[in-house]
Amino acid sequence: MTATIESGSLTGKDLHLSFGANRVLRGIDLHVERGTTASVIGPSGSGKSTLLRVLNRLIEPDRGDILLDGRSVLRDNPDELRRRIGMVFQQFNLFPHKTVVENVSLALRKLRGMPAGEAREAALSQLDLVGLKHKAEARPGDLSGGQQQRVAIARALAMDPEVMFFDEATSALDPELVKGVLALMADLATAGMTMVVVTHEMGFCRNVSDTVTFMDGGVVVETGPPAALFDDPQTPRLRSFLSDVL
Amino acid sequence: MDALEQLGKTFFDWQAMVAVLPDLLTVGLPNTIMLALASGIIGTVAGMILAVMGISRNRALRWLARTYTDIFRGLPAVVIILLIGLGLGPVLRELTGSTSPYPLGILALSLIASAYIGEIFRSGIQSVEKGQLEASRALGFSYSSSMQLVVIPQGVRRVLPALVNQFISLIKESSLVYFIGLVASERELFRVGNDAASNTGNLSPLIAAGIFYLCLTIPLTHLVNFIDTRLRVGARQKPEPDDLAAPVAQGART
């Protein structure tokens, strides 16, 4: 993978968020060490995806703090914070009116102010890393789901993020396409990227991640190394969740 | 047989048509195109502003756009043209010395067009999936950059057929400026045909004017169909096997 990853640690402290009377996050603490992968699992509606959006301030928390490399980022410009955190979505969310290479180079040109040619070269080499350089001129709609998701990963990586978020990145993929995307994520983890991965792929959690956090009802129920959580769940809620998904 | 001949004479008197042709070509056609084009451009720009106001997070802006749209979409075009043309005519004359009804005609048509086009743009912009804005914000783009670069281009593309339809109505509605009163050189297609019809007591010149309108609108109708088809074909998904999957890392095997 890339040799130049300069990742940082990420910490969420006592994060609260309500939509009206609906308390989505009720005091979440999450710490991801530099260069490690934290998986977040839990039933639908447990607040996992919302947690990611709060951590990069797509949604502002009602209370709590977010630290990147030990420094609070709540007072920073949220747009600048998001440039340091790459995000990959369940539905890919590539820009369908732009070609694959334009999807990857757009932020480089417009946010980094790179000249068009240079941004294009950078985008092409990023696409090469995910094995899709030959699709550079295609439109996202002409790619398979797995290819689209790899482009989405390249688009996020192009900004040299310090942390990567994956929000159920393989949930919308056909089963035979899941492996390629998970492999790419595993490569990234091995290369030393700090990652927060919301996922239903228990194999990935167990084999790739350094810590697993189980959320339910807007709180962290259990957290720890994967072996501990999977082999020796401490709470009835995690036990029943694992028996449902495994 | 007499009745048929009578009808043929009334509608398809070739000589009457040929006689009006020079005026239609040199006066009517350029004026109609000028009215429709100018109000089309102004209406599109103003419509985009209205659309962005209509989806703004600022309640006052939303209310303003809503009220404007309700009024100018809800009134008959001829009422707006008369009110603007006759009401503001003296003011314009005083300010600029111009007696041409064109600026006011274009203003009235633009006001109407912008209300419709604003709604067309707004519906297009709002039809873009929320994930697009989210993905763009997640990359680090501001709200306004995200709208400009990602959301609005997609929204506009989806409503191009409706937009062209609006241009077609604009070409037809431009005939209503004759209500404001036009001197000979300012006449657009309808007025040229209508004057000739009144002078000769024969409707053929009006038919000739009608044919000119069709020459303008029918190609646009086909353009709509063409865009529509292309948009649909372009949106088609082509699933294909993930042929070049990245090498599978040990840990990811599930």
Coordinates of C-alpha atoms in Angstrom, one line a residue:
Chain A
M1 CA 0.0 0.0 0.0
T2 CA 1.2 3.6 0.5
A3 CA 4.4 4.0 2.4
T4 CA 3.6 7.6 3.4
I5 CA 0.7 7.1 5.8
E6 CA 0.9 9.5 8.6
S7 CA -1.9 8.5 10.8
G8 CA -3.0 9.8 14.1
S9 CA -4.9 8.6 17.1
L10 CA -8.6 9.4 17.4
T11 CA -10.6 9.8 20.6
G12 CA -14.3 10.4 21.2
K13 CA -15.1 11.4 24.8
D14 CA -18.6 11.2 26.3
L15 CA -20.4 11.9 23.0
H16 CA -24.1 12.7 23.2
L17 CA -26.5 13.3 20.4
S18 CA -30.3 13.5 20.3
F19 CA -32.7 14.0 17.5
G20 CA -35.7 15.5 19.3
A21 CA -36.7 13.0 22.0
N22 CA -34.6 10.2 20.3
R23 CA -31.3 9.9 22.1
V24 CA -29.1 8.3 19.5
L25 CA -25.8 8.5 21.3
R26 CA -25.8 8.4 25.1
G27 CA -22.2 9.0 26.3
I28 CA -19.9 7.2 23.9
D29 CA -16.2 6.8 24.6
L30 CA -14.0 5.5 21.9
H31 CA -10.3 5.5 21.6
V32 CA -8.4 4.4 18.5
E33 CA -4.6 4.2 18.9
R34 CA -2.5 5.5 16.0
G35 CA -2.1 2.9 13.3
T36 CA -4.7 0.6 14.6
T37 CA -8.1 -0.6 13.4
A38 CA -11.2 -0.3 15.6
S39 CA -14.3 -2.2 14.5
V40 CA -17.7 -1.1 15.7
I41 CA -20.4 -3.7 15.7
G42 CA -24.0 -3.7 16.9
P43 CA -27.6 -4.2 15.8
S44 CA -29.2 -1.8 13.3
G45 CA -30.2 1.5 14.9
S46 CA -27.6 1.1 17.7
G47 CA -26.0 4.4 16.6
K48 CA -22.8 3.1 14.9
S49 CA -23.2 5.0 11.7
T50 CA -24.2 8.1 13.5
L51 CA -21.1 7.8 15.7
L52 CA -18.9 8.0 12.6
R53 CA -20.7 11.1 11.4
V54 CA -20.3 12.7 14.8
L55 CA -16.6 11.9 14.9
N56 CA -16.0 13.8 11.7
R57 CA -18.6 16.4 12.6
L58 CA -20.9 15.7 9.7
I59 CA -23.3 15.9 12.6
E60 CA -22.3 18.1 15.6
P61 CA -22.5 16.3 18.9
D62 CA -24.7 17.9 21.6
R63 CA -22.0 17.2 24.2
G64 CA -18.6 15.6 24.5
D65 CA -15.3 16.0 22.8
I66 CA -13.4 14.7 19.8
L67 CA -9.6 14.6 19.8
L68 CA -7.3 14.0 16.9
D69 CA -3.7 13.2 18.0
G70 CA -4.7 14.2 21.5
R71 CA -5.9 17.7 20.5
S72 CA -9.6 18.7 20.6
V73 CA -10.9 19.5 17.2
L74 CA -14.3 20.8 18.1
R75 CA -13.3 24.4 17.7
D76 CA -11.6 23.8 14.3
N77 CA -13.3 24.5 11.0
P78 CA -15.2 21.2 10.4
D79 CA -14.4 21.3 6.7
E80 CA -10.7 21.2 7.6
L81 CA -11.2 18.4 10.1
R82 CA -12.9 16.3 7.4
R83 CA -10.0 16.8 5.0
R84 CA -8.0 14.8 7.6
I85 CA -10.5 12.0 7.9
G86 CA -11.4 9.9 4.9
M87 CA -14.8 8.4 4.8
V88 CA -16.2 5.5 2.8
F89 CA -20.0 4.9 2.6
Q90 CA -22.3 1.9 2.3
Q91 CA -23.8 3.3 -0.9
F92 CA -20.3 4.4 -2.3
N93 CA -21.7 7.9 -3.1
L94 CA -19.4 8.4 -6.0
F95 CA -20.3 11.5 -8.1
P96 CA -22.1 10.0 -11.1
H97 CA -21.7 13.0 -13.3
K98 CA -17.9 12.8 -13.2
T99 CA -15.5 10.1 -14.5
V100 CA -13.7 7.8 -12.1
V101 CA -10.5 9.8 -12.3
E102 CA -12.4 13.1 -11.8
N103 CA -14.0 11.6 -8.7
V104 CA -10.6 11.0 -7.2
S105 CA -9.0 14.2 -8.4
L106 CA -11.8 16.7 -7.6
A107 CA -10.8 17.4 -4.0
L108 CA -7.2 17.6 -4.9
R109 CA -7.9 20.3 -7.4
K110 CA -10.5 22.2 -5.6
L111 CA -9.3 21.9 -2.0
R112 CA -5.6 21.4 -2.3
G113 CA -5.4 23.8 -5.3
M114 CA -3.3 21.3 -7.3
P115 CA -3.0 22.0 -11.0
A116 CA -5.3 19.8 -13.1
G117 CA -2.5 17.7 -14.6
E118 CA -0.8 17.0 -11.3
A119 CA -4.1 16.1 -9.6
R120 CA -4.9 13.7 -12.4
E121 CA -1.5 12.0 -12.0
A122 CA -2.0 11.7 -8.3
A123 CA -5.5 10.3 -8.8
L124 CA -4.3 7.8 -11.4
S125 CA -1.6 6.5 -9.1
Q126 CA -4.2 6.2 -6.3
L127 CA -6.5 4.3 -8.7
D128 CA -3.5 2.0 -9.5
L129 CA -3.2 1.1 -5.9
V130 CA -6.8 -0.1 -5.8
G131 CA -6.4 -1.9 -9.2
L132 CA -8.7 0.3 -11.2
K133 CA -6.4 2.5 -13.2
H134 CA -7.8 1.0 -16.4
K135 CA -11.3 2.3 -15.5
A136 CA -10.1 5.9 -15.1
E137 CA -12.2 7.3 -17.9
A138 CA -15.4 5.2 -17.0
R139 CA -18.4 6.6 -15.3
P140 CA -19.2 5.2 -11.8
G141 CA -22.5 3.8 -13.2
D142 CA -20.5 1.6 -15.6
L143 CA -18.6 -0.1 -12.7
S144 CA -19.6 -3.0 -10.5
G145 CA -20.4 -2.3 -6.9
G146 CA -17.1 -3.6 -5.8
Q147 CA -15.2 -1.5 -8.2
Q148 CA -17.2 1.6 -7.2
Q149 CA -16.4 1.0 -3.6
R150 CA -12.7 0.7 -4.4
V151 CA -12.9 4.0 -6.3
A152 CA -14.6 5.5 -3.3
I153 CA -11.7 4.3 -1.1
A154 CA -9.2 5.8 -3.6
R155 CA -11.1 9.0 -3.5
A156 CA -10.8 9.2 0.3
L157 CA -7.1 8.1 0.3
A158 CA -6.2 10.8 -2.3
M159 CA -6.5 13.4 0.4
D160 CA -3.8 11.7 2.5
P161 CA -6.1 11.3 5.5
E162 CA -4.8 10.6 9.0
V163 CA -7.8 8.4 9.8
M164 CA -10.2 6.4 7.6
F165 CA -13.8 5.7 8.4
F166 CA -15.7 2.8 6.8
D167 CA -19.5 2.9 7.2
E168 CA -20.7 -0.6 6.4
A169 CA -18.6 -0.4 3.3
T170 CA -19.4 -3.9 2.1
S171 CA -23.1 -4.1 3.1
A172 CA -24.4 -3.1 -0.3
L173 CA -22.2 -5.4 -2.3
D174 CA -23.0 -8.7 -3.9
P175 CA -21.3 -11.5 -1.9
E176 CA -18.7 -12.3 -4.5
L177 CA -17.5 -8.6 -4.6
V178 CA -17.1 -8.3 -0.8
K179 CA -13.8 -10.0 -0.6
G180 CA -12.0 -7.6 -2.9
V181 CA -13.0 -4.6 -0.8
L182 CA -12.3 -6.3 2.5
A183 CA -8.8 -7.2 1.2
L184 CA -8.1 -3.6 0.3
M185 CA -9.2 -2.5 3.8
A186 CA -7.0 -5.1 5.3
D187 CA -4.1 -3.9 3.2
L188 CA -4.7 -0.4 4.5
A189 CA -4.7 -1.6 8.1
T190 CA -1.5 -3.5 7.6
A191 CA 0.1 -0.4 6.1
G192 CA -0.5 1.4 9.3
M193 CA -3.7 3.5 8.7
T194 CA -5.8 4.4 11.7
M195 CA -9.2 3.1 10.9
V196 CA -12.7 3.0 12.4
V197 CA -14.8 0.3 10.7
V198 CA -18.5 0.0 11.2
T199 CA -19.2 -3.4 9.9
H200 CA -21.3 -6.6 9.9
E201 CA -18.3 -8.7 8.6
M202 CA -17.4 -10.6 11.7
G203 CA -14.5 -12.3 10.0
F204 CA -12.9 -8.9 9.3
C205 CA -13.5 -7.8 12.9
R206 CA -11.9 -10.8 14.3
N207 CA -8.9 -11.1 11.9
V208 CA -8.0 -7.6 11.0
S209 CA -9.1 -5.2 13.8
D210 CA -7.1 -4.5 16.9
T211 CA -10.1 -3.6 19.0
V212 CA -13.8 -4.3 18.7
T213 CA -16.5 -2.1 20.2
F214 CA -20.0 -3.4 20.6
M215 CA -22.7 -0.8 20.6
D216 CA -26.4 -1.1 21.5
G217 CA -29.0 1.6 22.1
G218 CA -26.5 4.4 21.8
V219 CA -24.1 3.2 24.4
V220 CA -20.9 1.1 24.3
V221 CA -21.8 -2.2 25.8
E222 CA -18.4 -3.9 25.5
T223 CA -15.0 -3.1 24.1
G224 CA -11.7 -4.9 23.8
P225 CA -9.5 -7.1 21.7
P226 CA -11.5 -9.2 19.2
A227 CA -10.5 -12.5 20.7
A228 CA -11.9 -11.5 24.1
L229 CA -15.2 -10.2 22.7
F230 CA -15.8 -13.1 20.4
D231 CA -14.7 -15.9 22.6
D232 CA -15.7 -14.6 25.9
P233 CA -18.5 -12.1 25.7
Q234 CA -19.3 -10.6 29.1
T235 CA -22.8 -9.3 28.7
P236 CA -26.0 -11.1 27.7
R237 CA -26.6 -8.4 25.0
L238 CA -23.4 -9.2 23.2
R239 CA -23.9 -12.9 23.6
S240 CA -27.3 -12.7 22.0
F241 CA -26.0 -10.4 19.2
L242 CA -23.2 -12.8 18.4
S243 CA -25.5 -15.8 18.4
D244 CA -27.7 -13.9 15.9
V245 CA -24.9 -13.0 13.5
L246 CA -22.4 -15.8 13.7
Chain B
M1 CA -67.4 21.6 -53.0
D2 CA -67.9 25.3 -52.6
A3 CA -67.5 25.0 -48.8
L4 CA -64.3 23.1 -49.2
E5 CA -63.0 25.7 -51.6
Q6 CA -63.9 28.4 -49.2
L7 CA -62.0 26.7 -46.4
G8 CA -59.0 26.2 -48.6
K9 CA -59.0 29.8 -49.6
T10 CA -59.4 30.9 -45.9
F11 CA -56.5 28.8 -44.5
F12 CA -54.2 28.0 -47.4
D13 CA -54.2 30.9 -49.8
W14 CA -50.6 30.5 -51.0
Q15 CA -50.4 34.0 -52.4
A16 CA -51.3 35.5 -49.1
M17 CA -48.8 33.3 -47.4
V18 CA -46.0 34.2 -49.8
A19 CA -46.9 37.9 -49.5
V20 CA -46.3 37.8 -45.7
L21 CA -43.2 35.7 -45.9
P22 CA -40.6 38.5 -46.1
D23 CA -42.1 40.3 -43.0
L24 CA -42.2 37.0 -41.1
L25 CA -38.6 36.2 -41.9
T26 CA -37.0 39.6 -41.5
V27 CA -39.2 41.1 -38.7
G28 CA -41.2 38.5 -36.9
L29 CA -38.7 35.7 -36.6
P30 CA -35.8 37.7 -35.2
N31 CA -38.1 39.5 -32.8
T32 CA -39.7 36.3 -31.5
I33 CA -36.3 34.7 -31.1
M34 CA -34.9 37.8 -29.3
L35 CA -37.8 37.9 -26.9
A36 CA -37.7 34.2 -26.1
L37 CA -33.9 34.0 -25.9
A38 CA -33.5 37.0 -23.7
S39 CA -36.3 36.0 -21.3
G40 CA -35.1 32.4 -21.4
I41 CA -31.6 33.4 -20.3
I42 CA -32.7 35.8 -17.6
G43 CA -35.4 33.4 -16.4
T44 CA -32.8 30.6 -16.1
V45 CA -30.4 32.7 -14.1
A46 CA -33.2 34.1 -11.8
G47 CA -34.8 30.6 -11.6
M48 CA -31.5 29.2 -10.3
I49 CA -31.3 31.9 -7.7
L50 CA -34.9 31.2 -6.7
A51 CA -34.2 27.4 -6.5
V52 CA -31.2 27.9 -4.2
M53 CA -33.3 30.3 -2.0
G54 CA -36.1 27.8 -2.0
I55 CA -33.9 25.1 -0.4
S56 CA -31.9 27.5 1.8
R57 CA -31.7 26.9 5.5
N58 CA -32.7 30.5 6.0
R59 CA -36.5 30.6 6.5
A60 CA -36.9 34.2 5.2
L61 CA -35.2 33.3 1.9
R62 CA -37.4 30.2 1.6
W63 CA -40.5 32.3 2.2
L64 CA -39.5 34.9 -0.3
A65 CA -38.9 32.3 -3.0
R66 CA -42.2 30.6 -2.2
T67 CA -44.2 33.8 -2.3
Y68 CA -42.6 34.9 -5.6
T69 CA -43.2 31.6 -7.2
D70 CA -46.8 31.4 -6.0
I71 CA -47.6 34.8 -7.5
F72 CA -45.9 34.6 -10.8
R73 CA -46.9 31.0 -11.5
G74 CA -50.4 31.6 -10.4
L75 CA -51.3 34.6 -12.5
P76 CA -52.2 34.4 -16.2
A77 CA -49.2 35.4 -18.4
V78 CA -51.3 38.1 -20.1
V79 CA -52.2 39.8 -16.8
I80 CA -48.5 40.0 -15.8
I81 CA -47.5 41.3 -19.3
L82 CA -50.2 44.0 -19.3
L83 CA -49.5 45.1 -15.7
I84 CA -45.8 45.3 -16.2
G85 CA -45.9 46.6 -19.8
L86 CA -48.6 49.3 -19.3
G87 CA -47.9 50.0 -15.6
L88 CA -44.1 50.5 -15.9
G89 CA -44.1 51.8 -19.4
P90 CA -44.3 55.5 -18.4
V91 CA -41.7 55.1 -15.7
L92 CA -39.3 53.5 -18.1
R93 CA -40.0 56.2 -20.7
E94 CA -39.2 58.9 -18.1
L95 CA -36.0 57.2 -16.9
T96 CA -34.5 56.2 -20.3
G97 CA -36.5 58.0 -22.9
S98 CA -37.1 54.7 -24.6
T99 CA -40.5 53.9 -25.9
S100 CA -39.7 50.4 -26.9
P101 CA -42.0 47.9 -25.2
Y102 CA -39.3 45.2 -25.4
P103 CA -37.5 45.7 -22.2
L104 CA -40.7 45.5 -20.3
G105 CA -42.0 42.6 -22.4
I106 CA -38.8 40.7 -21.7
L107 CA -39.0 41.6 -18.0
A108 CA -42.6 40.3 -17.8
L109 CA -41.7 37.1 -19.6
S110 CA -38.6 36.6 -17.5
L111 CA -40.6 37.0 -14.3
I112 CA -43.0 34.3 -15.4
A113 CA -40.3 32.0 -16.7
S114 CA -38.1 32.3 -13.6
A115 CA -41.0 31.2 -11.4
Y116 CA -41.5 28.0 -13.4
I117 CA -37.8 27.4 -14.0
G118 CA -37.1 27.9 -10.3
E119 CA -39.5 25.1 -9.4
I120 CA -38.0 22.9 -12.1
F121 CA -34.4 23.5 -10.7
R122 CA -35.6 23.1 -7.1
S123 CA -37.2 19.7 -7.8
G124 CA -34.1 18.6 -9.6
I125 CA -31.7 19.6 -6.9
Q126 CA -33.9 18.0 -4.2
S127 CA -34.0 14.8 -6.2
V128 CA -30.3 14.3 -5.8
E129 CA -29.6 11.6 -3.1
K130 CA -28.6 13.0 0.3
G131 CA -25.5 10.8 0.1
Q132 CA -24.0 13.0 -2.6
L133 CA -24.0 16.1 -0.3
E134 CA -22.7 13.9 2.5
A135 CA -19.9 12.4 0.5
S136 CA -18.8 15.9 -0.7
R137 CA -18.9 17.3 2.8
A138 CA -17.0 14.3 4.1
L139 CA -14.2 15.1 1.6
G140 CA -13.9 18.5 3.2
F141 CA -16.0 20.7 0.8
S142 CA -18.1 23.5 2.3
Y143 CA -21.9 23.5 1.8
S144 CA -21.8 26.0 -1.0
S145 CA -18.9 24.2 -2.8
S146 CA -20.7 20.9 -2.5
M147 CA -23.8 22.4 -4.0
Q148 CA -21.9 24.0 -6.8
L149 CA -19.7 21.1 -7.7
V150 CA -21.7 18.1 -6.9
V151 CA -25.4 18.6 -6.2
I152 CA -26.6 21.3 -8.5
P153 CA -24.9 19.9 -11.7
Q154 CA -26.6 16.6 -11.1
G155 CA -30.0 18.1 -10.3
V156 CA -29.9 20.4 -13.4
R157 CA -29.1 17.4 -15.6
R158 CA -32.1 15.5 -14.4
V159 CA -34.5 18.4 -15.2
L160 CA -33.1 19.4 -18.6
P161 CA -36.1 18.0 -20.5
A162 CA -38.5 20.0 -18.3
L163 CA -36.3 23.1 -18.8
V164 CA -36.4 22.7 -22.6
N165 CA -40.2 22.4 -22.3
Q166 CA -40.2 25.7 -20.5
F167 CA -38.3 27.3 -23.4
I168 CA -40.9 26.0 -25.7
S169 CA -43.7 27.7 -23.7
L170 CA -41.6 30.8 -23.7
I171 CA -41.5 30.9 -27.5
K172 CA -45.2 30.6 -27.6
E173 CA -45.9 33.0 -24.8
S174 CA -43.7 35.7 -26.4
S175 CA -46.6 36.3 -28.7
L176 CA -48.5 37.8 -25.8
V177 CA -46.3 40.9 -25.8
Y178 CA -48.4 42.2 -28.6
F179 CA -50.8 43.3 -25.9
I180 CA -48.4 46.0 -24.9
G181 CA -48.5 47.5 -28.4
L182 CA -45.7 47.3 -30.9
V183 CA -44.7 49.5 -33.8
A184 CA -44.2 47.9 -37.2
S185 CA -40.6 47.0 -36.8
E186 CA -41.1 45.5 -33.4
R187 CA -43.7 43.0 -34.4
E188 CA -43.0 39.4 -33.6
L189 CA -44.3 36.4 -35.5
F190 CA -47.8 36.4 -34.2
R191 CA -48.4 40.1 -34.7
V192 CA -47.0 40.0 -38.3
G193 CA -49.3 37.2 -39.2
N194 CA -52.3 38.7 -37.4
D195 CA -51.8 42.1 -39.0
A196 CA -51.7 40.5 -42.5
A197 CA -54.7 38.4 -41.7
S198 CA -56.7 41.5 -40.6
N199 CA -55.7 43.5 -43.6
T200 CA -56.6 40.8 -46.1
G201 CA -59.5 39.2 -44.2
N202 CA -57.8 35.9 -44.8
L203 CA -56.3 33.6 -42.2
S204 CA -53.5 32.2 -44.3
P205 CA -50.8 34.6 -43.0
L206 CA -51.6 33.4 -39.5
I207 CA -51.1 29.8 -40.7
A208 CA -47.8 30.9 -42.1
A209 CA -46.8 32.4 -38.7
G210 CA -48.0 29.2 -37.1
I211 CA -45.6 27.2 -39.3
F212 CA -42.7 29.5 -38.2
Y213 CA -43.6 28.7 -34.6
L214 CA -43.6 25.0 -35.3
C215 CA -40.2 25.3 -37.0
L216 CA -38.9 26.7 -33.7
T217 CA -40.7 24.4 -31.3
I218 CA -40.7 21.0 -33.0
P219 CA -36.9 20.7 -33.0
L220 CA -36.9 21.6 -29.3
T221 CA -39.5 18.9 -28.7
H222 CA -37.3 16.4 -30.3
L223 CA -34.3 17.8 -28.4
V224 CA -36.3 17.0 -25.2
N225 CA -36.9 13.5 -26.3
F226 CA -33.3 13.1 -27.2
I227 CA -32.0 14.4 -23.9
D228 CA -34.6 12.2 -22.1
T229 CA -33.4 9.1 -23.8
R230 CA -29.8 9.8 -23.3
L231 CA -30.3 10.5 -19.6
R232 CA -32.1 7.2 -19.2
V233 CA -29.5 5.2 -21.1
G234 CA -26.7 7.0 -19.3
A235 CA -28.2 6.1 -15.9
R236 CA -28.3 2.4 -16.8
Q237 CA -26.2 0.2 -14.5
K238 CA -23.8 -2.2 -16.1
P239 CA -22.9 -4.7 -13.5
E240 CA -19.8 -6.6 -14.4
P241 CA -17.6 -9.1 -12.5
D242 CA -15.0 -7.6 -10.3
D243 CA -12.3 -8.8 -12.6
L244 CA -9.2 -7.2 -11.0
A245 CA -9.9 -7.6 -7.3
A246 CA -6.9 -6.5 -5.3
P247 CA -4.9 -9.4 -3.9
V248 CA -6.7 -10.9 -1.0
A249 CA -4.8 -10.3 2.3
Q250 CA -4.6 -13.2 4.7
G251 CA -6.7 -11.5 7.3
A252 CA -9.6 -10.7 5.2
R253 CA -10.5 -14.2 4.3
T254 CA -13.8 -14.9 5.9

